[in-house]
PDB file of C-alpha atoms in Angstrom:
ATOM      1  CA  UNK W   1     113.668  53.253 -60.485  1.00  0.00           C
ATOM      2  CA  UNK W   2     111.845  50.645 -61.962  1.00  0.00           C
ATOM      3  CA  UNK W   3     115.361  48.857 -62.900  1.00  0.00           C
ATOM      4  CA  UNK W   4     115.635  48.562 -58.862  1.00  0.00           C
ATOM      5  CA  UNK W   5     112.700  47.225 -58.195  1.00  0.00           C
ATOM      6  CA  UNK W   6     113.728  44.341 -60.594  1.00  0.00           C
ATOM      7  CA  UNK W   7     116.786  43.943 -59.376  1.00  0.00           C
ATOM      8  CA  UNK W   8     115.006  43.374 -55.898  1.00  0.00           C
ATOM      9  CA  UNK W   9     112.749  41.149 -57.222  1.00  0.00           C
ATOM     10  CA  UNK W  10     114.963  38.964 -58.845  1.00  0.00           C
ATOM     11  CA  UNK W  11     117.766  38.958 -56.071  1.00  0.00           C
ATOM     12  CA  UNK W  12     114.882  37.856 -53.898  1.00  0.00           C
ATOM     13  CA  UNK W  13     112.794  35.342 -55.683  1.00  0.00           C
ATOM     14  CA  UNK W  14     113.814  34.284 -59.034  1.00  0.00           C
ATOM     15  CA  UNK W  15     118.209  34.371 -58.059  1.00  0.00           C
ATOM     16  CA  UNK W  16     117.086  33.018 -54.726  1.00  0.00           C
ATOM     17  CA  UNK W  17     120.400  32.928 -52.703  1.00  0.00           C
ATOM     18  CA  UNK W  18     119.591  29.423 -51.416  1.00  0.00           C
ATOM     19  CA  UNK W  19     117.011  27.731 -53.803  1.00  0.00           C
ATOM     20  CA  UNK W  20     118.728  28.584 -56.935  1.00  0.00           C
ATOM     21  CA  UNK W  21     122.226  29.402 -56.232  1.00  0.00           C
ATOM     22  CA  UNK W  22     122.409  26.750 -53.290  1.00  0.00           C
ATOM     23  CA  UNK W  23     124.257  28.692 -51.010  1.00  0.00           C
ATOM     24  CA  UNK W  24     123.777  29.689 -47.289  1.00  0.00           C
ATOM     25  CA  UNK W  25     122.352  25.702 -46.422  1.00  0.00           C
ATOM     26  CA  UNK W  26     124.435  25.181 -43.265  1.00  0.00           C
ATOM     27  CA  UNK W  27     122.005  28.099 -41.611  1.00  0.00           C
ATOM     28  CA  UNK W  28     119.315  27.235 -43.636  1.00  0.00           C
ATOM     29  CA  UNK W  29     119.075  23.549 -42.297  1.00  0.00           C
ATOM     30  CA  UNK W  30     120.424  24.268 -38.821  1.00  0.00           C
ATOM     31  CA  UNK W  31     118.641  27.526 -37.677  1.00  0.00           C
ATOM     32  CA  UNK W  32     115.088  26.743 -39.213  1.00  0.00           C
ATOM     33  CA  UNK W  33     113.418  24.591 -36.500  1.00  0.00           C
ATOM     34  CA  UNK W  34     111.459  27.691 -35.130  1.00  0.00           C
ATOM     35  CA  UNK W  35     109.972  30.439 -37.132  1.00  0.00           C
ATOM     36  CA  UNK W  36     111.149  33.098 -34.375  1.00  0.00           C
ATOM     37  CA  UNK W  37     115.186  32.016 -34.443  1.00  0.00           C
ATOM     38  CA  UNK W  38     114.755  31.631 -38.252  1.00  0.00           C
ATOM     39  CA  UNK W  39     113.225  35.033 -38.639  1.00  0.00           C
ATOM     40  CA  UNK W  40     116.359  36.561 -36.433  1.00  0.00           C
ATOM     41  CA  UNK W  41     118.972  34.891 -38.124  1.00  0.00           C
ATOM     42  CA  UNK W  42     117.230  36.806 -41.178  1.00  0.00           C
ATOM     43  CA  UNK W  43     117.713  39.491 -40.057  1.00  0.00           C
ATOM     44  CA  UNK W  44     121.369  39.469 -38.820  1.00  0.00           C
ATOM     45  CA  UNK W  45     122.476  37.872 -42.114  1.00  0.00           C
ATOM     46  CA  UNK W  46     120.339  40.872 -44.269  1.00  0.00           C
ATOM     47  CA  UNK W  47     122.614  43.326 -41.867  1.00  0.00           C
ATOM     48  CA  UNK W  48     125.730  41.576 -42.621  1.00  0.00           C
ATOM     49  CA  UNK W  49     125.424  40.618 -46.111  1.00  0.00           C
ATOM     50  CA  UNK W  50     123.860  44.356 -46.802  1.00  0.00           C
ATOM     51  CA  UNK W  51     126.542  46.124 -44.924  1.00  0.00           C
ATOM     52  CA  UNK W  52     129.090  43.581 -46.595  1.00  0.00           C
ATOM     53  CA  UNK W  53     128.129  44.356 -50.358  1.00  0.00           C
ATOM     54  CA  UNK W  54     128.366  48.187 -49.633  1.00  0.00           C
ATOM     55  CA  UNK W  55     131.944  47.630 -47.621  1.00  0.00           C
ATOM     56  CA  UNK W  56     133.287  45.406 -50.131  1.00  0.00           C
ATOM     57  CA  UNK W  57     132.542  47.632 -53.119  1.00  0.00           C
ATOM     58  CA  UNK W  58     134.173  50.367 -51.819  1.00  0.00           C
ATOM     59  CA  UNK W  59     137.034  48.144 -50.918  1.00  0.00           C
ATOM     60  CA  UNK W  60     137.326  47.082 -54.292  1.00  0.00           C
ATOM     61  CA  UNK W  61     136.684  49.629 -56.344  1.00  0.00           C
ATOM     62  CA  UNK W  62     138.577  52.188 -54.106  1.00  0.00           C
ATOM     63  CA  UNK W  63     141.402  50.262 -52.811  1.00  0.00           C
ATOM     64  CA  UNK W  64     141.868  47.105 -54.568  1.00  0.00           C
ATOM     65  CA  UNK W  65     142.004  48.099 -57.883  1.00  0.00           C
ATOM     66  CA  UNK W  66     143.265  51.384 -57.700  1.00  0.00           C
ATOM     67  CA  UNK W  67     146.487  49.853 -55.973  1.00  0.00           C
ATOM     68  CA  UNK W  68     146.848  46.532 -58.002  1.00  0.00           C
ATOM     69  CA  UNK W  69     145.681  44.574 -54.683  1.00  0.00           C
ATOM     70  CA  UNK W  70     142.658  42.372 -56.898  1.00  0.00           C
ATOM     71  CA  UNK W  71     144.476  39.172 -55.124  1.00  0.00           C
ATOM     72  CA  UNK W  72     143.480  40.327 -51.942  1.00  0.00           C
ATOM     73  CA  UNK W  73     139.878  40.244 -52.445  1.00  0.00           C
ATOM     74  CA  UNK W  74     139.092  37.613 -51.330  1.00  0.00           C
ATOM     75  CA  UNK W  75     141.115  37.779 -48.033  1.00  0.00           C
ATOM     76  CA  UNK W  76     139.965  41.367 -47.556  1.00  0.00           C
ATOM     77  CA  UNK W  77     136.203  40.034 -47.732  1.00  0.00           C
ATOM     78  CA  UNK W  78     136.691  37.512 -45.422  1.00  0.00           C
ATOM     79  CA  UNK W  79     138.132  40.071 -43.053  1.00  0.00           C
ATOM     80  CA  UNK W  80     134.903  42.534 -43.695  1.00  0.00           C
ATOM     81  CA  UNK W  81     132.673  39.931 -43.369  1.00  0.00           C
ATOM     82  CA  UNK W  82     134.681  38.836 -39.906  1.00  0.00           C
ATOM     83  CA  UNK W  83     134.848  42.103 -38.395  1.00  0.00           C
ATOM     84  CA  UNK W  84     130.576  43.195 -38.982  1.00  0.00           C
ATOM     85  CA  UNK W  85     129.186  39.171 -38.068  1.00  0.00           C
ATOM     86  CA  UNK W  86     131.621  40.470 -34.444  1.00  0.00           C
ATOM     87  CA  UNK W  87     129.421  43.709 -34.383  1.00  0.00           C
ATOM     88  CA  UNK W  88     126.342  41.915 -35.249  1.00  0.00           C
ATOM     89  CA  UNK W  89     127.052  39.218 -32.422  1.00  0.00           C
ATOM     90  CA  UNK W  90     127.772  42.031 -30.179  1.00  0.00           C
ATOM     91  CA  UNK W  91     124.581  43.822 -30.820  1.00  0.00           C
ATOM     92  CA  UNK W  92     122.343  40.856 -30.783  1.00  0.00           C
ATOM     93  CA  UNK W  93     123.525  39.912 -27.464  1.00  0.00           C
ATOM     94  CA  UNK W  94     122.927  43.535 -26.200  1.00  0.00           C
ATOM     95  CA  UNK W  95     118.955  43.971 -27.542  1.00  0.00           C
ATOM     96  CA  UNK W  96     118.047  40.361 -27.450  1.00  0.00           C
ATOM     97  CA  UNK W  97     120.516  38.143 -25.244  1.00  0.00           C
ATOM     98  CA  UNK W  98     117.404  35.296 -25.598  1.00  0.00           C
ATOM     99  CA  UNK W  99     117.721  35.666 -29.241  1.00  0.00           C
ATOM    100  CA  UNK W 100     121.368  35.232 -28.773  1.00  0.00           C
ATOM    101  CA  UNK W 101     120.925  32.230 -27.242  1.00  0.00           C
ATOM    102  CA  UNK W 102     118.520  30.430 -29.565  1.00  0.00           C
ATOM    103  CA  UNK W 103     120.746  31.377 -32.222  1.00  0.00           C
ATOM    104  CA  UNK W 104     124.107  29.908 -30.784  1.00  0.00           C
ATOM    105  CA  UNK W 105     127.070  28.815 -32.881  1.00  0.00           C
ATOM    106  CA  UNK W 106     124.754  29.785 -35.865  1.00  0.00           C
ATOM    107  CA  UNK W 107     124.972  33.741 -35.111  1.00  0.00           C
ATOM    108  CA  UNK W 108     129.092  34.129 -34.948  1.00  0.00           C
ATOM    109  CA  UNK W 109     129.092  31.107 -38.416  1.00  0.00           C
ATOM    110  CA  UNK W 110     127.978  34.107 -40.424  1.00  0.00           C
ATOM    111  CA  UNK W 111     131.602  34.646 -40.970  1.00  0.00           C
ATOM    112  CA  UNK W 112     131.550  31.360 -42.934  1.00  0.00           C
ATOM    113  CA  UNK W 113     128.122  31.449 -44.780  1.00  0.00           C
ATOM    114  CA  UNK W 114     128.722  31.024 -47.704  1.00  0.00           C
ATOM    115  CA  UNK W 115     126.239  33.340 -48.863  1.00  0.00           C
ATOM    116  CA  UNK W 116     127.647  36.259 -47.435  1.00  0.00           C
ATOM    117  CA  UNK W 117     131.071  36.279 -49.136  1.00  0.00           C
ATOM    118  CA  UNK W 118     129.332  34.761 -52.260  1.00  0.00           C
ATOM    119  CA  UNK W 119     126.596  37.802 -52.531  1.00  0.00           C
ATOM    120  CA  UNK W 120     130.038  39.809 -52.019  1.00  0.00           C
ATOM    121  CA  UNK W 121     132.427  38.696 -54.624  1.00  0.00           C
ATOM    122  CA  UNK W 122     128.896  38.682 -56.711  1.00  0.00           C
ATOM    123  CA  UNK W 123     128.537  41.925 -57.042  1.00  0.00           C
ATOM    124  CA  UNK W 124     131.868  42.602 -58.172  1.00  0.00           C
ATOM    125  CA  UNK W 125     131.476  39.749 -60.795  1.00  0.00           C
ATOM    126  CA  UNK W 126     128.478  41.441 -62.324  1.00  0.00           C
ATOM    127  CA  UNK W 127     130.114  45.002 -61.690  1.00  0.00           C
ATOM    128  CA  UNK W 128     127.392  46.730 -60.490  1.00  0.00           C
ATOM    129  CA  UNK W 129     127.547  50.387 -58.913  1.00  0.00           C
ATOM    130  CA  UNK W 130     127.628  51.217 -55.491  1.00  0.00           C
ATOM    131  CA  UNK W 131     123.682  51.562 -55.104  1.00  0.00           C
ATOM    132  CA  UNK W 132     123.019  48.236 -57.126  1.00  0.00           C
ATOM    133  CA  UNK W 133     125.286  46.084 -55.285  1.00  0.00           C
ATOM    134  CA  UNK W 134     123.843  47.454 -51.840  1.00  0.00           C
ATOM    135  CA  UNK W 135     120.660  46.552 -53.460  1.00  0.00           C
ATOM    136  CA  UNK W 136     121.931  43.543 -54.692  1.00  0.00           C
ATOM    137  CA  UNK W 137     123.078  42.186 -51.197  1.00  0.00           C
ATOM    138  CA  UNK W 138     119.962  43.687 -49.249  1.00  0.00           C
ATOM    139  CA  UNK W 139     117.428  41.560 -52.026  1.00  0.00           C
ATOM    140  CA  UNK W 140     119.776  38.707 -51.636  1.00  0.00           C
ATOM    141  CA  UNK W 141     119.398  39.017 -47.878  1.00  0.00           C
ATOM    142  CA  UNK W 142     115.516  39.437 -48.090  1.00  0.00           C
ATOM    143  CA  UNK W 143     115.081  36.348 -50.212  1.00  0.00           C
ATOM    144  CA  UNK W 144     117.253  34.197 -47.815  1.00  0.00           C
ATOM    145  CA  UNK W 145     115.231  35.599 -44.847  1.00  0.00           C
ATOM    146  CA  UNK W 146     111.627  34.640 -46.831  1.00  0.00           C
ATOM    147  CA  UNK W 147     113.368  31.242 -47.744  1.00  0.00           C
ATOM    148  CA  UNK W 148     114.475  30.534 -44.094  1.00  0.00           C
ATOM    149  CA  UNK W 149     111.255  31.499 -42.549  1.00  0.00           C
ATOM    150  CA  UNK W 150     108.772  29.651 -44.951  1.00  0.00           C
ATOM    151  CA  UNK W 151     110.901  26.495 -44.198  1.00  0.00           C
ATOM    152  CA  UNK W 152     110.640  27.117 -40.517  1.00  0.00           C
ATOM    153  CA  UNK W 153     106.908  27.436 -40.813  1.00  0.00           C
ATOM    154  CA  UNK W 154     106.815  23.940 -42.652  1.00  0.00           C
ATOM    155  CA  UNK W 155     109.107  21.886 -40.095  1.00  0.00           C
ATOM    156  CA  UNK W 156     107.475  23.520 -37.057  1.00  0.00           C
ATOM    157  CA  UNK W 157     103.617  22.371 -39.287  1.00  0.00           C
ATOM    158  CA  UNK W 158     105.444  18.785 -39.977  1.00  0.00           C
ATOM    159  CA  UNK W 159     106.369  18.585 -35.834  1.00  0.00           C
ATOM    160  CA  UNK W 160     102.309  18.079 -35.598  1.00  0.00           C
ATOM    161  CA  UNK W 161     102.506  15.403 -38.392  1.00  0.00           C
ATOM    162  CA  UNK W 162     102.926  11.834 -38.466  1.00  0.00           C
ATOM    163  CA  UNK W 163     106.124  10.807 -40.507  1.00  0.00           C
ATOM    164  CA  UNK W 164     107.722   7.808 -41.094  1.00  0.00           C
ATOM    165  CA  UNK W 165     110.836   7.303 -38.621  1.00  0.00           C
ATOM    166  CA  UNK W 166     113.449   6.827 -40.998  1.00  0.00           C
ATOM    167  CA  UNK W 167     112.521  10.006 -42.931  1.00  0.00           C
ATOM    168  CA  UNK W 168     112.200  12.072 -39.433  1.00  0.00           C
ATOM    169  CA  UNK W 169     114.534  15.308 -39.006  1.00  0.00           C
ATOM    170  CA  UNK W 170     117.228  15.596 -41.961  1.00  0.00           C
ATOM    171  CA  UNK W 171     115.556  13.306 -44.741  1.00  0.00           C
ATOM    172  CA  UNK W 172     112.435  15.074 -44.629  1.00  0.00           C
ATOM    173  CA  UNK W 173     114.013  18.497 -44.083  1.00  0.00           C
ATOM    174  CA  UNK W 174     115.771  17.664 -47.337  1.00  0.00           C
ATOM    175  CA  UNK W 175     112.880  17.008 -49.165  1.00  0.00           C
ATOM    176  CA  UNK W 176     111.024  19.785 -48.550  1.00  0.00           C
ATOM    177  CA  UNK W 177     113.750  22.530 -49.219  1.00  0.00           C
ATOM    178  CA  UNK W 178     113.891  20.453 -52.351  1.00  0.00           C
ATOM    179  CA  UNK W 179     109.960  20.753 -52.888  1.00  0.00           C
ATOM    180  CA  UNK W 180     110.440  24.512 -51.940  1.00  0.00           C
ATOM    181  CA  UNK W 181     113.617  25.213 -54.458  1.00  0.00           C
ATOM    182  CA  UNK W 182     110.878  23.289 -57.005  1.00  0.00           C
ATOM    183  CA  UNK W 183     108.408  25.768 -55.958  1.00  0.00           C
ATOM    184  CA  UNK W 184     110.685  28.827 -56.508  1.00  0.00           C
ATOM    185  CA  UNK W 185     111.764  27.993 -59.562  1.00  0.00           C
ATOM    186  CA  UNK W 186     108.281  29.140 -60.939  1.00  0.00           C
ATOM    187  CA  UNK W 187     109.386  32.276 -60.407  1.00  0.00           C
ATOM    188  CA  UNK W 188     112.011  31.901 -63.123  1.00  0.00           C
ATOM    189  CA  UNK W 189     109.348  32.492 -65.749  1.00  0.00           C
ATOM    190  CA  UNK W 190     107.909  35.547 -64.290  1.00  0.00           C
ATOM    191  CA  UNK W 191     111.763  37.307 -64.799  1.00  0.00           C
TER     192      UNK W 191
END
């Protein structure tokens, strides 16, 4: 149990999907002007890259390998990923057609977060069992949620602040994920 935990932990905070392994930026950058959109692309990417890992696993190890098909693993990710960002659009736009909205061309580009397919072919990589790679993916998930969030609380805070114009909007985004990843990387030592 405890081993679980860990792997939580460190999926989440000291692996950080986007601080450490530098992946998942596009939606990091572009959906993280407002706590509330950040917080609900969160939560559609934990769905997809959760559900992903567990799909993808079985795919592989029950599929894939069995038949000699490990050169379609990537293409067959791609196609997972594809096909549960479509039900996650779907479903968003169904419970929360404002959160739909807000979240735009950012909510079907799930397929192409990098991230997701990453976290995916990750699992495999470290060839973890079917509960650890769900875990895996959902801790992966939760630390890209945290990540997105605390950096939509700090640019909605530095909104109210004066900046200098030529470091307004990207160049002092930028900065502070960089300040943040800094931050994060405390956590190394706790692991």
């Amino acid at each position: 149990m405890s081993q679980y935990l860990l792997l939580l932990l460190t999926t989440s905070l000291v692996n950080n999907v986007v601080l450490a392994q530098f992946l998942g930026l596009c939606p990091f950058m572009g959906v993280s002007n407002k706590v509330s959109s950040a917080f609900g692309m969160g939560l559609a990417t934990t769905f997809v890259l959760t559900l992903s890992c567990a799909v993808g696993w079985i795919l592989e190890h029950y599929l894939l390998v069995p038949l000699g098909l490990g050169f379609l693993r990537l293409l067959s990710f791609i196609l997972v990923i594809a096909v549960l960002v479509q039900l996650t659009e779907m479903m968003v736009a169904y419970q929360s057609p404002e959160l739909h909205k807000v979240l735009g061309i950012f909510l079907p580009l799930i397929t192409t977060n990098c991230a997701v397919l990453g976290v995916a072919l990750l699992t495999i990589r470290e060839q973890l069992d079917f509960l650890e790679a769900i875990l895996y993916g959902f801790g992966s998930a939760l630390g890209f949620t945290i990540v997105i969030v605390i950096f939509s609380g700090l640019r909605e805070r530095m909104t109210l602040c004066r900046i200098p114009e030529t470091m307004e909007g990207a160049p002092i985004g930028f900065i502070t994920a960089g300040i943040l990843a800094m931050a994060f990387s405390g956590f190394a030592g706790l692991a």
